[in-house]
Coordinates of N, CA and C and ligand atoms in Angstrom, one line a residue:
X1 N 7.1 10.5 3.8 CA 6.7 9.1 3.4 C 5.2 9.1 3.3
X2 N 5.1 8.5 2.3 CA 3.1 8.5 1.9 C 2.5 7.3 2.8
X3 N 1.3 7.8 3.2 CA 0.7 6.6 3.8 C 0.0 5.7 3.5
X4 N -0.7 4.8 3.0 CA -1.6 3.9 2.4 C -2.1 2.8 3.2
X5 N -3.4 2.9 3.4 CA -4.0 2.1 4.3 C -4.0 0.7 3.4
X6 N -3.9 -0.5 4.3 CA -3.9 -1.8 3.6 C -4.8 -2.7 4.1
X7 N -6.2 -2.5 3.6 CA -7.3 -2.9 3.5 C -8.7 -2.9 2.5
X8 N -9.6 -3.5 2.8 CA -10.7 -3.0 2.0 C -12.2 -2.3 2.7
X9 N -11.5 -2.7 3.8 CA -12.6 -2.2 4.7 C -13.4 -0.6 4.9
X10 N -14.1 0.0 4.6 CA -14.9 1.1 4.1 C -14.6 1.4 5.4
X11 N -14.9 1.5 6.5 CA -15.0 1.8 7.8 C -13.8 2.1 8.3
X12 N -12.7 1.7 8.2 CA -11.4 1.8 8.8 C -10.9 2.5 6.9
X13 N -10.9 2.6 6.2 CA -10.3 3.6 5.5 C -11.1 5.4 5.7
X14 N -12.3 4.9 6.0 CA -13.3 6.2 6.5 C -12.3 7.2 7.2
X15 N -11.9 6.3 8.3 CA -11.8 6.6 9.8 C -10.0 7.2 9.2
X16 N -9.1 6.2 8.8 CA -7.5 6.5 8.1 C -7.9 7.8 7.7
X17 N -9.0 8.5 6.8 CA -9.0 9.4 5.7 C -9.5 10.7 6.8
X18 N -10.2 10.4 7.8 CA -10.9 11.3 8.6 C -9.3 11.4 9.2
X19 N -8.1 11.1 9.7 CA -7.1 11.5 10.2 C -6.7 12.6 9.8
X20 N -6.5 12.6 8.4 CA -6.2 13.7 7.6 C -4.3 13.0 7.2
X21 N -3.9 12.5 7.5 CA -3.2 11.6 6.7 C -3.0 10.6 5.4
X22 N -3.9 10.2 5.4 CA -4.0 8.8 4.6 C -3.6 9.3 2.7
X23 N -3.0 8.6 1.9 CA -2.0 9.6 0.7 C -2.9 8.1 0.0
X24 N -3.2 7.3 0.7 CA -4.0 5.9 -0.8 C -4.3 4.7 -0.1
X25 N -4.5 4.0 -0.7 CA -5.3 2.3 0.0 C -4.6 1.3 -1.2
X26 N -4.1 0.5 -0.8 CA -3.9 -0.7 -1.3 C -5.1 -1.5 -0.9
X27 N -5.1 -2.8 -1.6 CA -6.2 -4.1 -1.7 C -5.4 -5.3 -2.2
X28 N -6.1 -6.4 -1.9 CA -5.6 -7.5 -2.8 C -7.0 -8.4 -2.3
X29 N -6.7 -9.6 -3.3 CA -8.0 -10.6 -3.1 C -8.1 -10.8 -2.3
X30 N -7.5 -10.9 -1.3 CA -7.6 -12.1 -0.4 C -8.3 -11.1 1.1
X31 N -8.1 -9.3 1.0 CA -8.5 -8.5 2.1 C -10.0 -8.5 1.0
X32 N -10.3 -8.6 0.1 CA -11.7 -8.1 -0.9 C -12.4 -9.2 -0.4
X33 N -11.7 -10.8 -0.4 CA -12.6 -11.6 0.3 C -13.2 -11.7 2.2
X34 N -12.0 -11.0 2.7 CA -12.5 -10.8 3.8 C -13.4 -10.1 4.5
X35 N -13.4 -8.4 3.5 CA -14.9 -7.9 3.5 C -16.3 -8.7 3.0
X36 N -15.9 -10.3 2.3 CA -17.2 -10.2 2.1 C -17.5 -9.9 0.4
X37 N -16.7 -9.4 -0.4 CA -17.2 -8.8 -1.6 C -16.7 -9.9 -2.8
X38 N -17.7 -10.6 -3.4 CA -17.4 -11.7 -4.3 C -18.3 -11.0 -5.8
X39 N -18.2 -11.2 -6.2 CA -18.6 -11.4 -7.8 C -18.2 -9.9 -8.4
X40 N -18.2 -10.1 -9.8 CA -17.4 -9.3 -10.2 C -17.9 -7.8 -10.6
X41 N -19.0 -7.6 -10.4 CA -19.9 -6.8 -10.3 C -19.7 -5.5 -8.9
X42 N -19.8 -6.7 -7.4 CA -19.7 -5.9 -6.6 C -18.0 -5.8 -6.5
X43 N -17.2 -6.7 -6.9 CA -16.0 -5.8 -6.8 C -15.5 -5.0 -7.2
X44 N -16.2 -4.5 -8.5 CA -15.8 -3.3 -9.6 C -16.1 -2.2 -8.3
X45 N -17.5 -2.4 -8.0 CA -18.8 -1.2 -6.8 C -17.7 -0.7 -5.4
X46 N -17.2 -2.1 -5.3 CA -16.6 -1.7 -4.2 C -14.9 -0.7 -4.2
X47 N -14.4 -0.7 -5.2 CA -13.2 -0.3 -5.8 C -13.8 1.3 -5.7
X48 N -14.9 1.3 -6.3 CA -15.3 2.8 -6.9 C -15.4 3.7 -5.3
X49 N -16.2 2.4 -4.3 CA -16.7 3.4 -3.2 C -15.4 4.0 -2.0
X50 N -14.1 3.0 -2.4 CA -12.9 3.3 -1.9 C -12.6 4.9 -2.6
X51 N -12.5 4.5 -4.3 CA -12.2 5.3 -4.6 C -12.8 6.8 -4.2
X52 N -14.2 7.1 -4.1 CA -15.0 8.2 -3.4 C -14.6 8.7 -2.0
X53 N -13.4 7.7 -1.0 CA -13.3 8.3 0.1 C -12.1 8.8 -0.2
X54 N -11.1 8.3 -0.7 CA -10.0 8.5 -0.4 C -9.4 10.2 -1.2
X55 N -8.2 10.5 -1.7 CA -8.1 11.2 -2.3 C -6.9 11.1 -3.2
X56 N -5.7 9.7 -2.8 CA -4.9 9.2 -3.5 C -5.2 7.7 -4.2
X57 N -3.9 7.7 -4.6 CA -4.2 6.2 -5.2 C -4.9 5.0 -4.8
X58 N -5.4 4.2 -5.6 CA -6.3 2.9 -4.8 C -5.7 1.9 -5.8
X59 N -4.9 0.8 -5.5 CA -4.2 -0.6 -6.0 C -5.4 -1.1 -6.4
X60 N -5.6 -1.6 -7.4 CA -6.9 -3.2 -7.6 C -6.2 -4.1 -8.2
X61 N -6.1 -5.4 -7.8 CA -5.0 -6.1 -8.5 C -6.0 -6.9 -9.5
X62 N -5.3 -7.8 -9.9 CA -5.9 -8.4 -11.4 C -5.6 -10.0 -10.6
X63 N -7.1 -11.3 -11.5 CA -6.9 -12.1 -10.9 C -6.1 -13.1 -11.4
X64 N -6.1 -13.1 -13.3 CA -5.6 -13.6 -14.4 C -3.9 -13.7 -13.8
X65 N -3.6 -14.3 -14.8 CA -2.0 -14.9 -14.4 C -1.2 -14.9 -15.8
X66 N -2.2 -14.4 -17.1 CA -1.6 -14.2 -18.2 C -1.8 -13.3 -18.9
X67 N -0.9 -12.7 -19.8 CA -0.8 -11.5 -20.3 C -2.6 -10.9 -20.8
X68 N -2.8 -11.6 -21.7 CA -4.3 -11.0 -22.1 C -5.0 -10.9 -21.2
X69 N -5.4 -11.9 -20.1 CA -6.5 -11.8 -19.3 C -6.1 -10.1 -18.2
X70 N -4.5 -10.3 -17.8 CA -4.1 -9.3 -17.0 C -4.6 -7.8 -17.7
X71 N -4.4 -7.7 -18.8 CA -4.4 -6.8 -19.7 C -5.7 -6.2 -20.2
X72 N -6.4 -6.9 -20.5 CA -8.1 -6.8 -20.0 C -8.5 -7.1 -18.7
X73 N -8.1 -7.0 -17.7 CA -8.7 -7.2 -16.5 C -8.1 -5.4 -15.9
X74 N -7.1 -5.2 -16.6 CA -6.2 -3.7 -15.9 C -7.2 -2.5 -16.9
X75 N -7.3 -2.7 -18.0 CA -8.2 -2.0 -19.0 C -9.3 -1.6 -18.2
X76 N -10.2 -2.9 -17.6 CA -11.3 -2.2 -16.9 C -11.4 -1.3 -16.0
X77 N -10.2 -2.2 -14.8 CA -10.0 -1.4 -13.6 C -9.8 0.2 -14.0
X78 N -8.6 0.5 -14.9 CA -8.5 1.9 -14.8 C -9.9 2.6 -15.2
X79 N -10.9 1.5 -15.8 CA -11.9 2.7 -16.2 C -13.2 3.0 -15.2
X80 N -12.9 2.4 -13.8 CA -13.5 3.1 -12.7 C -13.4 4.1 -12.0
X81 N -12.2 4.7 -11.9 CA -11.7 5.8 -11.7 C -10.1 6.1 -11.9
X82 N -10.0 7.5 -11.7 CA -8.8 8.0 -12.5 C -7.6 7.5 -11.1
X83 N -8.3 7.1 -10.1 CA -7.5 7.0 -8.8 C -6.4 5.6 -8.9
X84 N -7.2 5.1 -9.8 CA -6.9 3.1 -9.5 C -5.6 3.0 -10.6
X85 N -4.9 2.3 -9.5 CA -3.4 1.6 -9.8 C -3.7 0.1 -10.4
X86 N -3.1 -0.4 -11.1 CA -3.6 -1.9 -11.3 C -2.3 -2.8 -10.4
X87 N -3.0 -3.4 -10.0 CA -1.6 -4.3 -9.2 C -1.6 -5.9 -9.8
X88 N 0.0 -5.8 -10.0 CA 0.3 -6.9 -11.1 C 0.8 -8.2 -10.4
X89 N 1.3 -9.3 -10.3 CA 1.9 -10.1 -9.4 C 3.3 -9.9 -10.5
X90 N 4.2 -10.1 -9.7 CA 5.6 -10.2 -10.1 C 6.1 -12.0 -10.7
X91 N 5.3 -11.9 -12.0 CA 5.7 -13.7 -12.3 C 6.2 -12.6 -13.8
X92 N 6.2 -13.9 -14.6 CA 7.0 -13.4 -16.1 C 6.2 -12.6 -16.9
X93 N 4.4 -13.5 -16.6 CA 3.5 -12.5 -17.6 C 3.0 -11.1 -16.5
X94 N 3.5 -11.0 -15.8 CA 3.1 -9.7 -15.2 C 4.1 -9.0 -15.5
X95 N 5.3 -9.3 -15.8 CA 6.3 -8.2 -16.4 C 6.1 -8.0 -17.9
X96 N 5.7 -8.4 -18.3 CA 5.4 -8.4 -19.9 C 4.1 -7.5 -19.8
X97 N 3.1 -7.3 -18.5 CA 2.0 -6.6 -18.7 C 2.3 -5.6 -17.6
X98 N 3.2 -5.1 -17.2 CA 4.0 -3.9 -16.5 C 4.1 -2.8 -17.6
X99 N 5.3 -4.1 -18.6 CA 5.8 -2.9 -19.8 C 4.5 -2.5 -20.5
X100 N 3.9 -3.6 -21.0 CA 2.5 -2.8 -21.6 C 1.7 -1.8 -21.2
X101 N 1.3 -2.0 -19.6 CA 1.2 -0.5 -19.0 C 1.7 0.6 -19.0
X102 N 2.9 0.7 -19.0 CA 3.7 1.8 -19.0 C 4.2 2.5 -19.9
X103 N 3.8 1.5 -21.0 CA 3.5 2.0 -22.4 C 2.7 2.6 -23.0
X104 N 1.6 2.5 -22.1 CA 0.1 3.7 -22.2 C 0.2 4.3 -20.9
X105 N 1.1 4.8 -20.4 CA 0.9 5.6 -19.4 C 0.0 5.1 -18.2
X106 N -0.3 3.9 -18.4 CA -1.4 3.3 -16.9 C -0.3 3.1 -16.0
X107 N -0.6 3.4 -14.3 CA 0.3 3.4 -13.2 C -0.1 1.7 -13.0
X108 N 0.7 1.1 -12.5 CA 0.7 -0.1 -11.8 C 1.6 -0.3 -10.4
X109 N 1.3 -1.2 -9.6 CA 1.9 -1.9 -8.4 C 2.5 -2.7 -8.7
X110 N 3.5 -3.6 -8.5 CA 4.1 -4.7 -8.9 C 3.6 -5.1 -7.4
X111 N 3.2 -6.0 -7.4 CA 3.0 -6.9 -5.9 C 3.8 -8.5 -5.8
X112 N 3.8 -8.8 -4.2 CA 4.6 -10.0 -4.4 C 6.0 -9.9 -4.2
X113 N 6.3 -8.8 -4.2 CA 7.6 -8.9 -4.3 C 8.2 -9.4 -3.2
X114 N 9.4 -10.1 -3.0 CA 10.4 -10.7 -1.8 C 12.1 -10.7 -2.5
X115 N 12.5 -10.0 -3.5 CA 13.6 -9.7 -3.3 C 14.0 -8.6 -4.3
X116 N 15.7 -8.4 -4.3 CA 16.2 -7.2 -5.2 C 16.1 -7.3 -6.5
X117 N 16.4 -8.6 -6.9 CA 15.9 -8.9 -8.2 C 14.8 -8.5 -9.1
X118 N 13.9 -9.3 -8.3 CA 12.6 -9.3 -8.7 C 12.3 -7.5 -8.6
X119 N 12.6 -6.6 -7.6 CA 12.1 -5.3 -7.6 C 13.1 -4.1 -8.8
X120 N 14.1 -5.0 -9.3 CA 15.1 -4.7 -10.1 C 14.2 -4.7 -11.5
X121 N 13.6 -5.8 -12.2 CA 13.0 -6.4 -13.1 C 11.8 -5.3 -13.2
X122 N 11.1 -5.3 -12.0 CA 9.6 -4.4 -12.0 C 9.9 -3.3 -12.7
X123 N 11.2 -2.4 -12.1 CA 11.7 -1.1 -12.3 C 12.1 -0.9 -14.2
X124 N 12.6 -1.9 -14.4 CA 13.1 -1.9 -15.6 C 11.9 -2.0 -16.8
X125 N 10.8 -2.9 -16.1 CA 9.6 -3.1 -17.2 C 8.6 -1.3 -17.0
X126 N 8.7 -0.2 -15.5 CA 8.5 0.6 -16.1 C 7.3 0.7 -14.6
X127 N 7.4 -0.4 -13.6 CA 6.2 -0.2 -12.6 C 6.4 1.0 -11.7
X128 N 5.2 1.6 -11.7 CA 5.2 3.3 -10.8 C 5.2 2.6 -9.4
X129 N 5.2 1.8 -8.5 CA 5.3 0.9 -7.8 C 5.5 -0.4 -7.4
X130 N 6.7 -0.6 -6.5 CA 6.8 -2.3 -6.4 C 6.5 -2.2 -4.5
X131 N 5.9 -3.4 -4.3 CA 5.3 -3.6 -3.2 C 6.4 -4.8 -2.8
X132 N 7.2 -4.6 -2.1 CA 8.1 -6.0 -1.3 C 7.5 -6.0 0.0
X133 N 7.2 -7.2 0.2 CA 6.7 -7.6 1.6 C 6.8 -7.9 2.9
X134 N 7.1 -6.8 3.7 CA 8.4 -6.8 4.9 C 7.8 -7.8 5.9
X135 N 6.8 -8.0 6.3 CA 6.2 -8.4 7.6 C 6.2 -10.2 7.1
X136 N 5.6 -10.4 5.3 CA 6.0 -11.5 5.4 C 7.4 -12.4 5.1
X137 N 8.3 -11.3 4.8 CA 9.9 -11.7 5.4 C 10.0 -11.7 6.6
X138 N 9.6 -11.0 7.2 CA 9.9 -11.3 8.9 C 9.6 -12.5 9.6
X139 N 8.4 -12.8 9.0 CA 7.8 -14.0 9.4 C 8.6 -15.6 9.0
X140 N 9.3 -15.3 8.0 CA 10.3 -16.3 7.8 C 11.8 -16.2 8.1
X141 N 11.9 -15.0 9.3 CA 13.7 -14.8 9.5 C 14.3 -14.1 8.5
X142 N 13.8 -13.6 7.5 CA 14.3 -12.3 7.0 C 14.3 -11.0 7.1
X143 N 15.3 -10.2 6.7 CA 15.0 -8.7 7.1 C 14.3 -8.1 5.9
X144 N 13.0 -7.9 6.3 CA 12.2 -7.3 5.5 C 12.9 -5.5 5.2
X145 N 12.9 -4.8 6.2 CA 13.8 -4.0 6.0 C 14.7 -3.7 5.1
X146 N 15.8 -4.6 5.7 CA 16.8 -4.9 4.5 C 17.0 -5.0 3.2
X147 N 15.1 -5.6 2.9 CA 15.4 -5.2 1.6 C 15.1 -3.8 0.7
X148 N 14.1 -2.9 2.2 CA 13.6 -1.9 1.2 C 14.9 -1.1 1.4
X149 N 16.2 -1.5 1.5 CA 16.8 -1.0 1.5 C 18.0 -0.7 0.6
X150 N 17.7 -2.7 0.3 CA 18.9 -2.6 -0.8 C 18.2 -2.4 -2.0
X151 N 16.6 -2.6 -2.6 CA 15.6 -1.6 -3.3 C 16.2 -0.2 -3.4
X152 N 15.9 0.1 -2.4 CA 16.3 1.8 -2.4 C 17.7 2.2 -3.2
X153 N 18.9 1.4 -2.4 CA 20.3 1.7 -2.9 C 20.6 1.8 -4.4
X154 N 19.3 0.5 -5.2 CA 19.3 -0.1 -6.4 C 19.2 1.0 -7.4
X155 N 17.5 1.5 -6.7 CA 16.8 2.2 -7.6 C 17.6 3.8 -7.8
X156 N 18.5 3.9 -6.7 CA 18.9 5.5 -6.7 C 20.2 5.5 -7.8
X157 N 20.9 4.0 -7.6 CA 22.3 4.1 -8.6 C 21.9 4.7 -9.8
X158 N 20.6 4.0 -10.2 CA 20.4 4.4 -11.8 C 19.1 5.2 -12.1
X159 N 18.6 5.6 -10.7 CA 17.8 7.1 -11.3 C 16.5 6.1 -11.4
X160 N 16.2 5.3 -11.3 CA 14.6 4.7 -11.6 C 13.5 5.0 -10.7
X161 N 12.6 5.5 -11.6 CA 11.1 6.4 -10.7 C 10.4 5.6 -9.9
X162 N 10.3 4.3 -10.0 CA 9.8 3.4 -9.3 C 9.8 4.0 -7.8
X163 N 8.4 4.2 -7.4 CA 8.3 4.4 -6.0 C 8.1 2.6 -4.9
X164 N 9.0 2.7 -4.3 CA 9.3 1.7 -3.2 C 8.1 2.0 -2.4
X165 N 7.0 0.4 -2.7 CA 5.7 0.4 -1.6 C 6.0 -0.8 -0.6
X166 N 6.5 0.4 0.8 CA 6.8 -1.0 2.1 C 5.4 -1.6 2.4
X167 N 4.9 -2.9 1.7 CA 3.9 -4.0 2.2 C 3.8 -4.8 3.2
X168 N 2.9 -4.9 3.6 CA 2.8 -6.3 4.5 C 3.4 -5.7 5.8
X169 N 3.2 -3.9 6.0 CA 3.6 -3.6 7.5 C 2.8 -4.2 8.5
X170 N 3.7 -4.5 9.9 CA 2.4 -5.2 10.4 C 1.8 -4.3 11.8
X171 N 2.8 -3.6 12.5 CA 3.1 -2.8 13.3 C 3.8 -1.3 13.0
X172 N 3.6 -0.5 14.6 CA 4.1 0.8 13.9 C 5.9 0.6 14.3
X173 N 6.8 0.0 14.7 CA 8.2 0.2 14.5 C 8.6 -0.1 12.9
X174 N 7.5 -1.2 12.3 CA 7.9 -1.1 10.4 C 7.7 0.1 10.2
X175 N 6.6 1.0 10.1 CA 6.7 2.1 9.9 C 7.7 3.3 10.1
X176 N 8.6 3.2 11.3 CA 9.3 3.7 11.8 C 10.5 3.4 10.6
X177 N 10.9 2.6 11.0 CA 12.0 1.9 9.7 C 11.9 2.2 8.6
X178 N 10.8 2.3 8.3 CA 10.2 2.7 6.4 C 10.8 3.8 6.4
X179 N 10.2 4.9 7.5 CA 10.8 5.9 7.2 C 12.1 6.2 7.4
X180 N 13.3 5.3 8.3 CA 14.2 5.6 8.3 C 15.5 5.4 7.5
X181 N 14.9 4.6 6.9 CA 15.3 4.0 5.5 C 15.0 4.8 4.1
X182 N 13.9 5.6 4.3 CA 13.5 6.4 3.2 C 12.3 5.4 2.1
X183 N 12.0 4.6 2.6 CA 10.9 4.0 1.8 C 10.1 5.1 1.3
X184 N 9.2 5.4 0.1 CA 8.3 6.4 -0.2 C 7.0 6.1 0.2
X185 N 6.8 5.3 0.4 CA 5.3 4.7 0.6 C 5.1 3.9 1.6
X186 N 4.4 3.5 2.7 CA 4.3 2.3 3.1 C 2.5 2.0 3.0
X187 N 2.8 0.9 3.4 CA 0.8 0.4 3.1 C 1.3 -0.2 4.5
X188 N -0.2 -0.1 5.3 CA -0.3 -0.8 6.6 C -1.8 -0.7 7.1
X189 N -1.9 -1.6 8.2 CA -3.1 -1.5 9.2 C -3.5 -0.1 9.7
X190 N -4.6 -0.1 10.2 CA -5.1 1.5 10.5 C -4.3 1.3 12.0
X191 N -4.4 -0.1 12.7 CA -4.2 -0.1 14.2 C -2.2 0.5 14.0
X192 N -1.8 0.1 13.5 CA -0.4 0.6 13.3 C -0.2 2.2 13.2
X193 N -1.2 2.9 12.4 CA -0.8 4.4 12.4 C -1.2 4.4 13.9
X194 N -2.4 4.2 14.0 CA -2.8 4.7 15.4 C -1.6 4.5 16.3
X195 N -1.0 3.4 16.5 CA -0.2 3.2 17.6 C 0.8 4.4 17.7
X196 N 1.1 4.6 16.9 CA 2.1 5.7 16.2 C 1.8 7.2 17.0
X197 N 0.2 7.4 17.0 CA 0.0 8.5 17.9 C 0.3 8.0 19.9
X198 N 0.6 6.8 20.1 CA 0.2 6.8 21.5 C 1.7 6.8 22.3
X199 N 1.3 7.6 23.6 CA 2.7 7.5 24.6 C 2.2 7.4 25.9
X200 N 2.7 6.5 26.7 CA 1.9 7.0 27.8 C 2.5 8.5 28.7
X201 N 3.4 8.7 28.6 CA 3.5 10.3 29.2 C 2.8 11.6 28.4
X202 N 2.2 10.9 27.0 CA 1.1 12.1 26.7 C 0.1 12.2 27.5
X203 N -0.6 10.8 27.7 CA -1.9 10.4 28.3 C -1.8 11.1 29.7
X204 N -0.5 11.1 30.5 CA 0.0 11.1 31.7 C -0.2 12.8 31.9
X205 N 0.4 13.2 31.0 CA 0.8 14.8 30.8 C -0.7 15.5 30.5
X206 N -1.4 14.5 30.0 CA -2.6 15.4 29.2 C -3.6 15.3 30.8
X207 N -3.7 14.5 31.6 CA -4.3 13.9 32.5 C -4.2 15.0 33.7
X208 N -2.5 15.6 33.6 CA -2.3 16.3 34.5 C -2.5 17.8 34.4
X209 N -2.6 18.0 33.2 CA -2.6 19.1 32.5 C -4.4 19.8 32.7
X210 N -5.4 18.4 32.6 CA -6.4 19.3 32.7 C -6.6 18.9 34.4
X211 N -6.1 18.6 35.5 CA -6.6 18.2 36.0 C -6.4 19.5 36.9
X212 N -5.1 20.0 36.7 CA -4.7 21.5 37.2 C -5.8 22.5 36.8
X213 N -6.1 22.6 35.3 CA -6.8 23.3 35.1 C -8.0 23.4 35.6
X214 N -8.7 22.2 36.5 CA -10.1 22.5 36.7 C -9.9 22.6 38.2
X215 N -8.5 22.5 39.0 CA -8.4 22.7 40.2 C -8.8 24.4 40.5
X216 N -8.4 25.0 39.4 CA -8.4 26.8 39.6 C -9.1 27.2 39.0
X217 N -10.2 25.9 37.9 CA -11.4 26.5 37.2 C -12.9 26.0 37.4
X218 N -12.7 25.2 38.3 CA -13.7 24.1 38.8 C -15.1 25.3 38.9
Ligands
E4P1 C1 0.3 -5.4 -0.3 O1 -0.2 -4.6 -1.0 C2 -0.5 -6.5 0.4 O2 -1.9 -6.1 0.3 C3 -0.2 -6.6 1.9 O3 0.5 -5.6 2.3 C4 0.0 -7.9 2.3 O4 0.1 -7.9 3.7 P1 0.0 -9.2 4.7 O5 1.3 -9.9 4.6 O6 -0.2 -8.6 6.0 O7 -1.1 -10.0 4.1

């Protein structure tokens, strides 16, 4: 399963990339506004300096809501680097500007997503990625899971390349699940992989391990 940090923060994708893990970075407005980065100038700057750390893909979504604006707004992005996905919102004119992508070979995200339908629709217009949102199903009593699951069952009956991106992880047991489910991707917090590394009988074992050693090496 690929990993993708879900942020925009330079510092914490640094730190994901220094793991030697990290396979790409998702983004959306609303993490671009929480670093701070507004006008359209530094957003392009900031897209680019992701792009420089990382070594996979980088999402930049579009703000437009209709075909032309989406469609010049995706045209730019790709021409920051060869890394950038455009990420589309899953309404009607983003399916119409999915197939247009996919028609010139540009990768896109379908974002937004919350059900089989809708990740059915993405697949069929041609998206190298649909992003269904597990953490914010959870938050309303759905099984986010669930759906990358019936996603999954969907996309495999009929062979569609569409890589399944588990969004909106919020913790590491979603990641756990991604992968047990076979998601291909998930996007998450850096604190989530980390958790992933911790146990307390490593800590316990690692504790005891040097402590022997410096009894007979002191
Ligand atoms: C997807 O690409 C989104 O950026 C993201 O995963 C949304 O996560 P949230 O529900 O934690 O905001």
């Amino acid at each position: 399963m690929k990993f993708f940090i879900d942020t925009a923060n330079l510092k914490e994708i640094k730190e994901a990339h220094a793991l030697g893990i990290l396979d790409g970075v998702t983004t959306n407005p609303s993490l671009m506004a929480k670093e701070g980065i507004t006008g359209k100038d530094n957003i392009m700057r900031h897209y680019k300096a992701i792009c420089d750390i990382v070594d996979g893909d980088v999402s930049a979504e579009v703000i437009s809501v209709d075909l032309e604006g989406m469609i010049r707004e995706g045209e730019e992005l790709i021409e920051i680097d060869d890394k950038i996905v455009v990420k589309i919102p899953m309404i009607k004119e983003g399916v119409k500007a999915l197939k247009y992508f996919s028609s010139k070979g540009i990768r896109t995200n379908c974002t937004l997503i919350f059900s089989a339908g809708q990740a059915l629709i993405a697949a069929k217009a041609g998206a190298t990625y649909v992003s269904p949102f597990i953490g914010r199903l959870d938050d309303i009593s759905t099984d986010g899971i669930g759906l990358i699951e019936q996603i999954l069952t969907i996309y495999r009956n009929y062979g569609y390349e569409t890589q399944v991106l588990a969004a909106s992880v919020r913790h590491p047991m979603h990641i756990i699940q991604c992968a047990e489910v076979g998601a291909d991707v998930m996007t998450g917090p850096l604190s989530a992989m980390e958790a992933l590394m911790k146990h307390p009988l490593t800590d316990i074992g690692l504790e005891k391990f040097l402590a022997d050693y410096n009894k007979g090496n002191a």
